[in-house]
Coordinates of C-alpha atoms in Angstrom, one line a residue:
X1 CA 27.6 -12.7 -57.0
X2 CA 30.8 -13.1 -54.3
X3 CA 30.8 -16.9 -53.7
X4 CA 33.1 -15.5 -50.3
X5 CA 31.8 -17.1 -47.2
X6 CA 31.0 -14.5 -44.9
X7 CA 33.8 -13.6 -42.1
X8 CA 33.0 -15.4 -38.8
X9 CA 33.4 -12.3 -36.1
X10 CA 36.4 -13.2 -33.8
X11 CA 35.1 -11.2 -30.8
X12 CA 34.8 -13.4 -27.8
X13 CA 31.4 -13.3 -26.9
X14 CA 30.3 -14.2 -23.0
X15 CA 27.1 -15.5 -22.5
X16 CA 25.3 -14.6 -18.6
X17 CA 23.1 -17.2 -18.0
X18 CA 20.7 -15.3 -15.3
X19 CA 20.2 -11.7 -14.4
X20 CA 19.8 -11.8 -10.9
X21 CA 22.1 -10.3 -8.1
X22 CA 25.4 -12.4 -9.5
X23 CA 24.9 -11.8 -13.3
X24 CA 23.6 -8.1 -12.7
X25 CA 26.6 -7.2 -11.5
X26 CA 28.8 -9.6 -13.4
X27 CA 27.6 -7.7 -16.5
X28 CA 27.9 -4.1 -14.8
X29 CA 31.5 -4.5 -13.9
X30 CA 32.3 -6.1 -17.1
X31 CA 30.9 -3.1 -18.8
X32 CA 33.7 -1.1 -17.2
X33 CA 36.5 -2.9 -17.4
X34 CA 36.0 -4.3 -20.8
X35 CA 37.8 -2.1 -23.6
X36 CA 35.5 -1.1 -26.7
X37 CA 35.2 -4.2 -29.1
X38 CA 37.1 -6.4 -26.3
X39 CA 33.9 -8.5 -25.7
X40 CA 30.8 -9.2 -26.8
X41 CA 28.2 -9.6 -23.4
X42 CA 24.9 -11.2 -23.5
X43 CA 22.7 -11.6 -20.5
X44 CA 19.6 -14.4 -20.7
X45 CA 16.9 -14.3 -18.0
X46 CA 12.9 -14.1 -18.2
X47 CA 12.4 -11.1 -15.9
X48 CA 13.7 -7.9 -17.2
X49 CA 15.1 -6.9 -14.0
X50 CA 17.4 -7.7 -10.6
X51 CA 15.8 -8.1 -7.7
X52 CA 17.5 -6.6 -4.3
X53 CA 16.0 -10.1 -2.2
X54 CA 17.6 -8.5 1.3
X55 CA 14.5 -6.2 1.1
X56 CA 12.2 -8.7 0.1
X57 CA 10.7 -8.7 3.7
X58 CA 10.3 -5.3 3.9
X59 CA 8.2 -5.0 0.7
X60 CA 6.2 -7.4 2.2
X61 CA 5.5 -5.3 5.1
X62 CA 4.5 -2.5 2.8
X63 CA 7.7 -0.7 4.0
X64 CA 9.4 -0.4 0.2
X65 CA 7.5 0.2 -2.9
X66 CA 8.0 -3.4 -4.7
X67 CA 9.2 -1.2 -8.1
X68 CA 12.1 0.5 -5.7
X69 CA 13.8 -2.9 -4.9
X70 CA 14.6 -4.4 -8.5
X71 CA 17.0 -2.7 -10.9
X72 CA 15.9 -2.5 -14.3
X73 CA 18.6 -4.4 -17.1
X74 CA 17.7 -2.5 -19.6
X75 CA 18.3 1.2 -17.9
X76 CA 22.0 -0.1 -16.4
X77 CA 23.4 -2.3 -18.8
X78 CA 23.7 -0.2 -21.7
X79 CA 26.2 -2.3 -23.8
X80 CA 24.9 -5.1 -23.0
X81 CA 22.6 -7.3 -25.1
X82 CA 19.8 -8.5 -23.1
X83 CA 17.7 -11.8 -24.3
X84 CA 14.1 -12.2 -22.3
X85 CA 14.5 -16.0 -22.1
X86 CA 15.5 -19.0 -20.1
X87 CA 19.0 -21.0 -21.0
X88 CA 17.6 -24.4 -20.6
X89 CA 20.3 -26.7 -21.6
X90 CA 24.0 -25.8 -21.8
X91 CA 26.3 -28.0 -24.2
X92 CA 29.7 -26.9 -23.0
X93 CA 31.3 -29.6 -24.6
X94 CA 30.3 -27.6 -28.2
X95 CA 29.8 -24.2 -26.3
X96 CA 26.3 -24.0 -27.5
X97 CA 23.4 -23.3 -25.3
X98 CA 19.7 -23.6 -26.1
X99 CA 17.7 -20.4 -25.5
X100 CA 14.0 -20.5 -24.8
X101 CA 12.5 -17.2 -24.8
X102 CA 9.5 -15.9 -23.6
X103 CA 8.0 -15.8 -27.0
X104 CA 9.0 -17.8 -30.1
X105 CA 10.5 -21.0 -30.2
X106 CA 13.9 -22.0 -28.6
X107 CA 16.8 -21.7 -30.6
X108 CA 21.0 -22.3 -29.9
X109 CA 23.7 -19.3 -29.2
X110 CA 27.0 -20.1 -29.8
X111 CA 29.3 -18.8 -27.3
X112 CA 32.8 -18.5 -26.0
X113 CA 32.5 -18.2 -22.3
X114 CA 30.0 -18.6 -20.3
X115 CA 28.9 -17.5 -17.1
X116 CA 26.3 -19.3 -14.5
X117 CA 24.4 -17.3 -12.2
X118 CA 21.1 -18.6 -12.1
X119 CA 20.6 -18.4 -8.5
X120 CA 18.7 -20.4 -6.6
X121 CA 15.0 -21.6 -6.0
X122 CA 12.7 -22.6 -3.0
X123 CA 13.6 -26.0 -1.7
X124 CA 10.6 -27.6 -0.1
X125 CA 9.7 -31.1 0.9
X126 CA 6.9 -33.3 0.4
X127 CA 5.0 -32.1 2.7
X128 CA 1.2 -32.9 1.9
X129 CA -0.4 -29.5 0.9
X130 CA 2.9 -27.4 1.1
X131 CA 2.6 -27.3 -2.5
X132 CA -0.7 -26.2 -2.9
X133 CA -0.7 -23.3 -0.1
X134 CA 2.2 -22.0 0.9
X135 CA 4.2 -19.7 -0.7
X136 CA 8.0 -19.1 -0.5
X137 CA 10.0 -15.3 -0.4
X138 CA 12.6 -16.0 -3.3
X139 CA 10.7 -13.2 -6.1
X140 CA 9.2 -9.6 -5.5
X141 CA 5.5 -11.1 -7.0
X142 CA 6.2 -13.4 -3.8
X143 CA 6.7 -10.7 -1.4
X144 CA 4.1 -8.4 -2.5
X145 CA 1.3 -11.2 -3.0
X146 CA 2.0 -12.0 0.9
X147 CA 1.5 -7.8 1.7
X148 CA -1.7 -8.3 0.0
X149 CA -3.2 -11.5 1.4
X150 CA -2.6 -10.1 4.7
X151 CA -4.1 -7.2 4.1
X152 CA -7.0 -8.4 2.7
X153 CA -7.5 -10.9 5.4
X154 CA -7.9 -7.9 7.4
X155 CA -10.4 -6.4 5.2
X156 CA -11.9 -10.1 5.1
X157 CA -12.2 -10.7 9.1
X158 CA -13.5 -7.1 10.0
X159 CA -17.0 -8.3 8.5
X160 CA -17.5 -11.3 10.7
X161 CA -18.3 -12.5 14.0
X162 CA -15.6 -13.8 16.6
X163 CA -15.1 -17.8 15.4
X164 CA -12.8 -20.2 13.5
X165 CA -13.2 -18.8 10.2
X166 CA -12.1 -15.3 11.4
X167 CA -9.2 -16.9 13.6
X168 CA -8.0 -18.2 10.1
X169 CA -7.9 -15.3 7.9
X170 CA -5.7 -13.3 10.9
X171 CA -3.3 -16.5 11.6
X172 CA -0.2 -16.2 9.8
X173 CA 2.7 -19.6 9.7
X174 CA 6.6 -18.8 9.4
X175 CA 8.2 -22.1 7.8
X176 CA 12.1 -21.7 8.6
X177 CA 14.2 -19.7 11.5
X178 CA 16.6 -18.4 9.6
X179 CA 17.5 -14.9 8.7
X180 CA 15.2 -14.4 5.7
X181 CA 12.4 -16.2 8.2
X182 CA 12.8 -14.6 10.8
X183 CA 12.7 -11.1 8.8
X184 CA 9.9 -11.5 6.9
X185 CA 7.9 -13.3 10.3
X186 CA 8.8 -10.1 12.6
X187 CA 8.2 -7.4 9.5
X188 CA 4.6 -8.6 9.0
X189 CA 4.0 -9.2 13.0
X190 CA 5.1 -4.9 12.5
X191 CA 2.6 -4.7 9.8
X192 CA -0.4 -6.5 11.2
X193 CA -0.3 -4.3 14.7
X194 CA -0.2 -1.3 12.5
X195 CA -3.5 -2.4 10.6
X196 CA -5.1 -3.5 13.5
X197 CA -5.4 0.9 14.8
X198 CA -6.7 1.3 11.5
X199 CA -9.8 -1.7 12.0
X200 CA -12.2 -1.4 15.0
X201 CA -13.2 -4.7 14.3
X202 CA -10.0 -6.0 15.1
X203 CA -7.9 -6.4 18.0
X204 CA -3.9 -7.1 18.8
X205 CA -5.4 -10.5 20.4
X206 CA -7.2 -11.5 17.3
X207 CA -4.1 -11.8 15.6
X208 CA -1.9 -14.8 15.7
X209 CA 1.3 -15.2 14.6
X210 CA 3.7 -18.1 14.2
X211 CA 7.3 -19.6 13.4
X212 CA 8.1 -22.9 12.7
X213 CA 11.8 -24.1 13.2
X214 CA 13.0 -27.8 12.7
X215 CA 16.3 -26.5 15.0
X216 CA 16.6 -25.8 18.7
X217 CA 17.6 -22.7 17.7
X218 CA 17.1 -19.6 15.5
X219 CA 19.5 -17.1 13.5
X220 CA 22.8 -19.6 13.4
X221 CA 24.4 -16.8 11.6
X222 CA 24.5 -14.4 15.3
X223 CA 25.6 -16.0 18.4
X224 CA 23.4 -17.9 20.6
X225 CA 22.7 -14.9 22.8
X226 CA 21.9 -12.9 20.5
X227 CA 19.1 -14.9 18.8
X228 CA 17.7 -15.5 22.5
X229 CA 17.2 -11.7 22.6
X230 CA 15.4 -11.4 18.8
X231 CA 13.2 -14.7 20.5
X232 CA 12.2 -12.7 23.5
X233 CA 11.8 -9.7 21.5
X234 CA 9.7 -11.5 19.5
X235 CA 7.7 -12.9 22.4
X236 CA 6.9 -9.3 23.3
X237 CA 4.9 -8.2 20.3
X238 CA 2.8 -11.6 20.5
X239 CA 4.6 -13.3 18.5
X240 CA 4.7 -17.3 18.9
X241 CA 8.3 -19.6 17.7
X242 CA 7.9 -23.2 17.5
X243 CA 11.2 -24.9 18.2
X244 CA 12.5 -27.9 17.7
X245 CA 9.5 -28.7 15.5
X246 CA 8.6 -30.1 12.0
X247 CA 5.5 -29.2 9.9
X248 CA 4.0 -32.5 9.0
X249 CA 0.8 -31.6 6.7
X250 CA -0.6 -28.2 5.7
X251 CA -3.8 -29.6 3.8
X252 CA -6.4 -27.1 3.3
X253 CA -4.6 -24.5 5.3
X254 CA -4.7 -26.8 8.5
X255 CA -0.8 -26.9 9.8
X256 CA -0.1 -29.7 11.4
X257 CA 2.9 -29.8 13.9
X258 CA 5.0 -32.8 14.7
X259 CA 3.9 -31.5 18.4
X260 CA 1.0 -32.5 17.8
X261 CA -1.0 -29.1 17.9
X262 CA -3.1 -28.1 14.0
X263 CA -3.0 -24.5 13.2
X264 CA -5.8 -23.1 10.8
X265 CA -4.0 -20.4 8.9
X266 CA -4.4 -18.5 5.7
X267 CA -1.1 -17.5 4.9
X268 CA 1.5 -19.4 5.2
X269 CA 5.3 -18.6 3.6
X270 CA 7.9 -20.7 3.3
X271 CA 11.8 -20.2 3.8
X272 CA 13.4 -23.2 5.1
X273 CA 16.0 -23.7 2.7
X274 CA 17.0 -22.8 -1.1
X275 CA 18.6 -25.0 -3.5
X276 CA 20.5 -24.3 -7.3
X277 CA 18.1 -23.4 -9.8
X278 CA 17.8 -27.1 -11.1
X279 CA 16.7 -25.7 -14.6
X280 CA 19.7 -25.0 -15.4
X281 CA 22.1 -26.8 -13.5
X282 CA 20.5 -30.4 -14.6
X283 CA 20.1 -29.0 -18.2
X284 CA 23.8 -28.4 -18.5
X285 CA 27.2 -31.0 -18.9
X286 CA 29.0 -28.6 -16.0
X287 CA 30.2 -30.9 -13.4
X288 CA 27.6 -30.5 -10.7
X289 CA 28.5 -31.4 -7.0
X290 CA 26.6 -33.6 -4.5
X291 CA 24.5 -30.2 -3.1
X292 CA 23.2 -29.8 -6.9
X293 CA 25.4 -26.8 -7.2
X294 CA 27.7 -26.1 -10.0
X295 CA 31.5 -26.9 -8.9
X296 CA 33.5 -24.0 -8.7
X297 CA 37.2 -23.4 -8.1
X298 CA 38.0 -20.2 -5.2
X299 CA 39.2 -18.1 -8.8
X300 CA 35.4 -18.6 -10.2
X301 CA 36.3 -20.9 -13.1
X302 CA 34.0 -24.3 -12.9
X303 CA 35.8 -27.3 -12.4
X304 CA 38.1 -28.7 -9.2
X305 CA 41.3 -27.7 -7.8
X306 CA 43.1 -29.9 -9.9
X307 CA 40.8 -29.5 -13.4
X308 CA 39.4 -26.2 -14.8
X309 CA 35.9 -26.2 -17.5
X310 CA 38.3 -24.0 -19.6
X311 CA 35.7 -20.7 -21.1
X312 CA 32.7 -21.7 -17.9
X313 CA 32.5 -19.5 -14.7
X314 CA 29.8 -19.8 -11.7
X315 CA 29.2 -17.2 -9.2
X316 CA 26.4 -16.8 -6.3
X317 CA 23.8 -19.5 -5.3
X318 CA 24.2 -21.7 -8.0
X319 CA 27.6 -22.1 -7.9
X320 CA 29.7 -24.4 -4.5
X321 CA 32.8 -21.9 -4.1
X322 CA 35.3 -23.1 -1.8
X323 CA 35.5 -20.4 1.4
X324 CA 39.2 -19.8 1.8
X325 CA 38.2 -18.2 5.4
X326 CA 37.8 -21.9 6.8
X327 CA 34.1 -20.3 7.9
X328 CA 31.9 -21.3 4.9
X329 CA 29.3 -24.5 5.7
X330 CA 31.2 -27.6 4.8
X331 CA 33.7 -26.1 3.3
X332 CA 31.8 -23.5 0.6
X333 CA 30.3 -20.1 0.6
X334 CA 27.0 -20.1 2.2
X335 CA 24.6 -18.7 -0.3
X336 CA 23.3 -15.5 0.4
X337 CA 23.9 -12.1 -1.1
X338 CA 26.9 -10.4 0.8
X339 CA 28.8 -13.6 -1.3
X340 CA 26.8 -12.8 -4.5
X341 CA 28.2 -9.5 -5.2
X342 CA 31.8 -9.6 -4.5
X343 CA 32.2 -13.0 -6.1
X344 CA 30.6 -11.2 -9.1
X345 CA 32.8 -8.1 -9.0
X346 CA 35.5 -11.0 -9.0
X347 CA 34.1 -12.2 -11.4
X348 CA 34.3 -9.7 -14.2
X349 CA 38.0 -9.2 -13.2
X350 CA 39.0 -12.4 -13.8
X351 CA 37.0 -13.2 -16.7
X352 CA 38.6 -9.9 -18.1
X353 CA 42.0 -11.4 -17.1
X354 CA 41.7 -14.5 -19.0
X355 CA 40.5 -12.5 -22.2
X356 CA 43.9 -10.4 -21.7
X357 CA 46.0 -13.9 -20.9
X358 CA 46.5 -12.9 -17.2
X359 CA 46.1 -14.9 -14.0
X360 CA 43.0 -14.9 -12.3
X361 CA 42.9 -14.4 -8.8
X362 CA 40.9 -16.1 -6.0
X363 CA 37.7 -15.3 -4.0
X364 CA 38.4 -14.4 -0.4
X365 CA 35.7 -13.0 1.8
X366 CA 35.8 -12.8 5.8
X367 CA 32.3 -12.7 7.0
X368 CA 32.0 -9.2 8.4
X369 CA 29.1 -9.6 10.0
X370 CA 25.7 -9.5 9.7
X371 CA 22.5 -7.6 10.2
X372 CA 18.4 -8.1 9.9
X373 CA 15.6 -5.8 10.5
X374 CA 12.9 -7.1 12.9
X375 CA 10.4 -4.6 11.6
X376 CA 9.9 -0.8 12.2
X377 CA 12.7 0.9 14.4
X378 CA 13.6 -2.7 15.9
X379 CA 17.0 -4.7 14.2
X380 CA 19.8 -7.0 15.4
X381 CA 23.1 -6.4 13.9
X382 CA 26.4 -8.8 15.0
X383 CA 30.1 -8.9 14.0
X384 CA 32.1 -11.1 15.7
X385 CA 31.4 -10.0 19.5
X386 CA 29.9 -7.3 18.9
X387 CA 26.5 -7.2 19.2
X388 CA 23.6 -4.2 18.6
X389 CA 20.1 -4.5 19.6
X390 CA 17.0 -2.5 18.8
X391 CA 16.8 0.9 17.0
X392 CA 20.3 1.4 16.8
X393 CA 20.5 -2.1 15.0
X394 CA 17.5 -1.2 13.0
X395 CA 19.7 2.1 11.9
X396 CA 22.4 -0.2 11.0
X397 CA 20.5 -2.4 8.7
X398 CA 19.2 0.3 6.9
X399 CA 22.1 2.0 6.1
X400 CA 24.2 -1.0 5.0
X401 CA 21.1 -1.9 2.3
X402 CA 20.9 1.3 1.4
X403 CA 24.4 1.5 0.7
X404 CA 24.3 -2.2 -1.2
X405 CA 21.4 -1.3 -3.4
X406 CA 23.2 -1.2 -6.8
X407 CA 23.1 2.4 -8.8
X408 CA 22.6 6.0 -7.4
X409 CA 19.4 6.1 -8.8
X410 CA 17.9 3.0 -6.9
X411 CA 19.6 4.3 -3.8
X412 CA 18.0 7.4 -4.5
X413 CA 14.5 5.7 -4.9
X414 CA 14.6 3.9 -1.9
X415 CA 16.1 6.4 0.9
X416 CA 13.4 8.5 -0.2
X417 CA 10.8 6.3 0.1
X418 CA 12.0 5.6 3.2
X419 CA 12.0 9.6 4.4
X420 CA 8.9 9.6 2.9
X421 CA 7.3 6.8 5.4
X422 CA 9.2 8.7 8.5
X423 CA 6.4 11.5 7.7
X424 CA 3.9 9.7 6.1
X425 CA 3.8 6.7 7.7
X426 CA 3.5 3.4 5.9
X427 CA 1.6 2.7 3.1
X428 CA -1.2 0.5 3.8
X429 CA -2.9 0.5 0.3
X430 CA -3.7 -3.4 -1.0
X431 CA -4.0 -3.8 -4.4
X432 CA -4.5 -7.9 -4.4
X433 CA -7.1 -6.7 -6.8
X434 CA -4.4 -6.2 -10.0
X435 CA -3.7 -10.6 -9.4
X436 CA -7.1 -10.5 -11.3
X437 CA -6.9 -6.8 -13.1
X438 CA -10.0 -7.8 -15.8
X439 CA -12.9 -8.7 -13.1
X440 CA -14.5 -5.5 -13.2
X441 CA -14.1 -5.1 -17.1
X442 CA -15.7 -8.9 -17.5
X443 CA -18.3 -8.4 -15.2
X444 CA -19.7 -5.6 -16.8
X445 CA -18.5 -5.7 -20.4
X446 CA -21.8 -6.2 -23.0
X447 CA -21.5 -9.4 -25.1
X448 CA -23.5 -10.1 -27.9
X449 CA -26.6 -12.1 -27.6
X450 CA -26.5 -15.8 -28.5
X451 CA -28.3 -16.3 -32.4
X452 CA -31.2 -17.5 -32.6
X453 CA -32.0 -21.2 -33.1
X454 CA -32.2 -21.9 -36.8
X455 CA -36.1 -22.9 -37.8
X456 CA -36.4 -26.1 -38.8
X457 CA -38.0 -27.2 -42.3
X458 CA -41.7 -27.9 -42.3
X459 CA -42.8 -30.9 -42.6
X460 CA -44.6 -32.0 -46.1
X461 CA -47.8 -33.3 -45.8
X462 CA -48.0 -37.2 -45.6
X463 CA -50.0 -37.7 -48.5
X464 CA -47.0 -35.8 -51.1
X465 CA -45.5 -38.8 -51.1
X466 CA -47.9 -41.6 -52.7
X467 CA -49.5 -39.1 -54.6
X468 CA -46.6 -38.6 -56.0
X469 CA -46.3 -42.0 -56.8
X470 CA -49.5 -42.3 -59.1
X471 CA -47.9 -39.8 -61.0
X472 CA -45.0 -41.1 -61.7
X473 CA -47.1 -44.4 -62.4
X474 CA -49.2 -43.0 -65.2

């Protein structure tokens, strides 16, 4: 027997902590510019696939097919190893992180650059029963359990009488004005006046929908006059926006307003305001700034201007890149997904760079613009002074997202579905019923029949005993 100690390998191996928008597509470009046996490339994330959030809204309204809007890891990264888990604690200092997978017990990988791009999570407050009933628009299972509450409120309210409980199930609360708000709020306000032509029962009146905004203003990402006209478009299809006002208590559905007025709703979604997926960035020693965001220079390495984490890179929500343009929020990329992808595609260049002993180069985006749908044929689209309104708008947004949506074959998927809808119209089918897939099965499913009591002993007659007695006397 060979008492040789085996070979360690020397093939830098990069670990992707996350698979969303960032690391997708940090891992997709590395694929191509890495040369065969340059690298080694691990991606780590619980969900098996990417999900596209800009058409998160959109699903919602039953516009998309939720499958159509995620891209599957394991069909697009094909040399890429792909670990079902969640990194929950990162030892730079040793280059070790601890994986905890989905099944099994956690365990360390040893690594020799890292890359964060965990995104980023709901940020709510303590708001009594915020927790407990709302829900936020961060995931796909988010955005299609919203779709089917809503439709099954429908189905709900169209068996009883005109009254509060009725008023409830059709009352729908929009926390936050800002663009992924004010999508989803104006996408489902499309959706409920479609449903309402297909439920007798149910009138445009009998629906009530409402935003909630803590500003005096909507949309800060599109001039002032332009989120005036999405407010009085807005207006127009019966929708209600709530300036200039806090939510104070949701308890038991009831939404409380700092004005003063309670709203009874059944539905109530949440976007005002993400934050760095804390798993990760408090499991970790990467310096962390004040935000809760990873510290990132403009080249993607983590550290300062005046320090780099040498081997540790940060890209999309989780990470505070500086914005060269002088246009980020204090100072930093605002965190949404026009900034995910090119800092990703960055990314992989640099990264690649390093591995080759080359420079790295900085992250410099200028804002180009930016565009929402307001639900069918109706969008707002702005670049500088420039401003589009309506179904041109609408056009516009659907034709840059169909464009972004990563891989021919998702493009594919979605266009078509979207051709598809022209013709066929939407696709109103609710399916809230899959949340609990097993309630048919269980309620008819034969069990076996509880076993009889045992029998207990009989008793022995009371004279056994001191007859027994003589016996033994004798």
């Amino acid at each position: 027997m060979s008492n040789t100690a085996p070979v360690k390998s020397t093939t830098p191996r990069i670990l992707i902590v996350g698979g969303g928008y960032a690391g997708f597509y940090t891992a997709w470009k590395l694929e191509k510019h890495l040369r065969k046996g340059e690298a080694e490339v691990t991606i780590v994330d619980p969900l098996p696939y990417m999900t596209y959030q800009p058409f998160l809204p959109e699903v919602a309204a039953g516009s998309i097919e939720a499958r159509h809007s995620v891209v599957a890891l394991r069909r697009h990264l094909k040399k890429t190893t792909i670990v079902a888990a969640k990194v929950t604690g990162i030892n730079h200092a040793d280059k070790v992180a601890t994986i905890t997978p989905i099944a099994g017990e956690p365990y360390e990988l040893e690594y020799d650059q890292i890359v964060v791009t965990a995104g980023a999570v709901s940020r709510t407050f303590p708001i009594p029963g915020i927790a407990d009933n709302a829900i936020g628009l961060k995931t796909i299972e988010e955005a299609v359990a919203i779709r089917d509450r809503l439709m099954s409120n429908f189905d709900k309210a169209s068996t009883l009488p005109p009254g509060p409980a009725r008023d409830r199930l059709l009352t729908v609360v929009v926390v936050g004005g800002g663009f992924a708000g004010i999508e989803v709020f104006a996408e489902l306000r499309s959706l409920a006046s479609s449903l309402v032509s297909k439920y007798p029962q149910v009138t445009f009146e009998d629906t009530h929908f409402h935003l909630v905004e803590a500003m005096s203003r909507i949309m800060p990402e599109v001039s002032l006059k332009t989120s005036e006209w999405v407010l009085k478009s807005l207006a127009k299809r019966g929708a209600f926006v709530h300036l200039d006002t806090q939510l104070t208590s949701a308890v038991d559905g009831n939404v409380e307003l700092s004005t003063g007025e309670v709203i009874p709703t059944d539905l109530i979604v949440w976007t005002a305001g993400v934050m760095a997926n804390p798993t990760v960035v408090r499991g970790g020693d990467l310096p962390v700034e004040e935000r809760g965001r990873i510290r990132t220079r403009a080249d993607l390495r983590v550290g300062t201007e005046d320090e780099i984490v040498e081997g540790a890179w940060a890209a999309g929500d989780v990470s505070a890149v500086p914005d060269l343009t002088g246009g980020g929020v204090g100072g930093y990329c605002v965190p949404n997904a026009q900034h995910a992808v090119r800092q990703a595609k960055l990314l992989a260049k640099n990264l690649v760079a390093v591995l080759r002993g080359e420079l790295p180069r900085e992250y410099f985006h200028k804002n180009l613009g930016a565009v929402a749908g307001l639900g069918l044929y109706n969008g707002v689209f702005q670049s500088g002074n420039l401003a589009l309104k309506g179904f041109i708008a609408w056009v516009a947004h659907r034709g840059y997202h169909g464009l972004a949506m990563p891989s021919w074959e998702r493009k594919f998927r979605v266009v078509w579905g979207w051709w598809n809808n022209l013709w066929l119209g939407r696709d109103l089918v609710n399916l809230e019923a899959v949340q609990n897939p097993r309630y048919v099965f269980e309620e008819f499913a034969a069990r076996p029949r509880p076993a009889a009591p045992a029998a207990e002993p009989e008793k022995k007659a009371v004279t056994e005993a001191p007859a027994q007695k003589v016996a033994a006397s004798r």
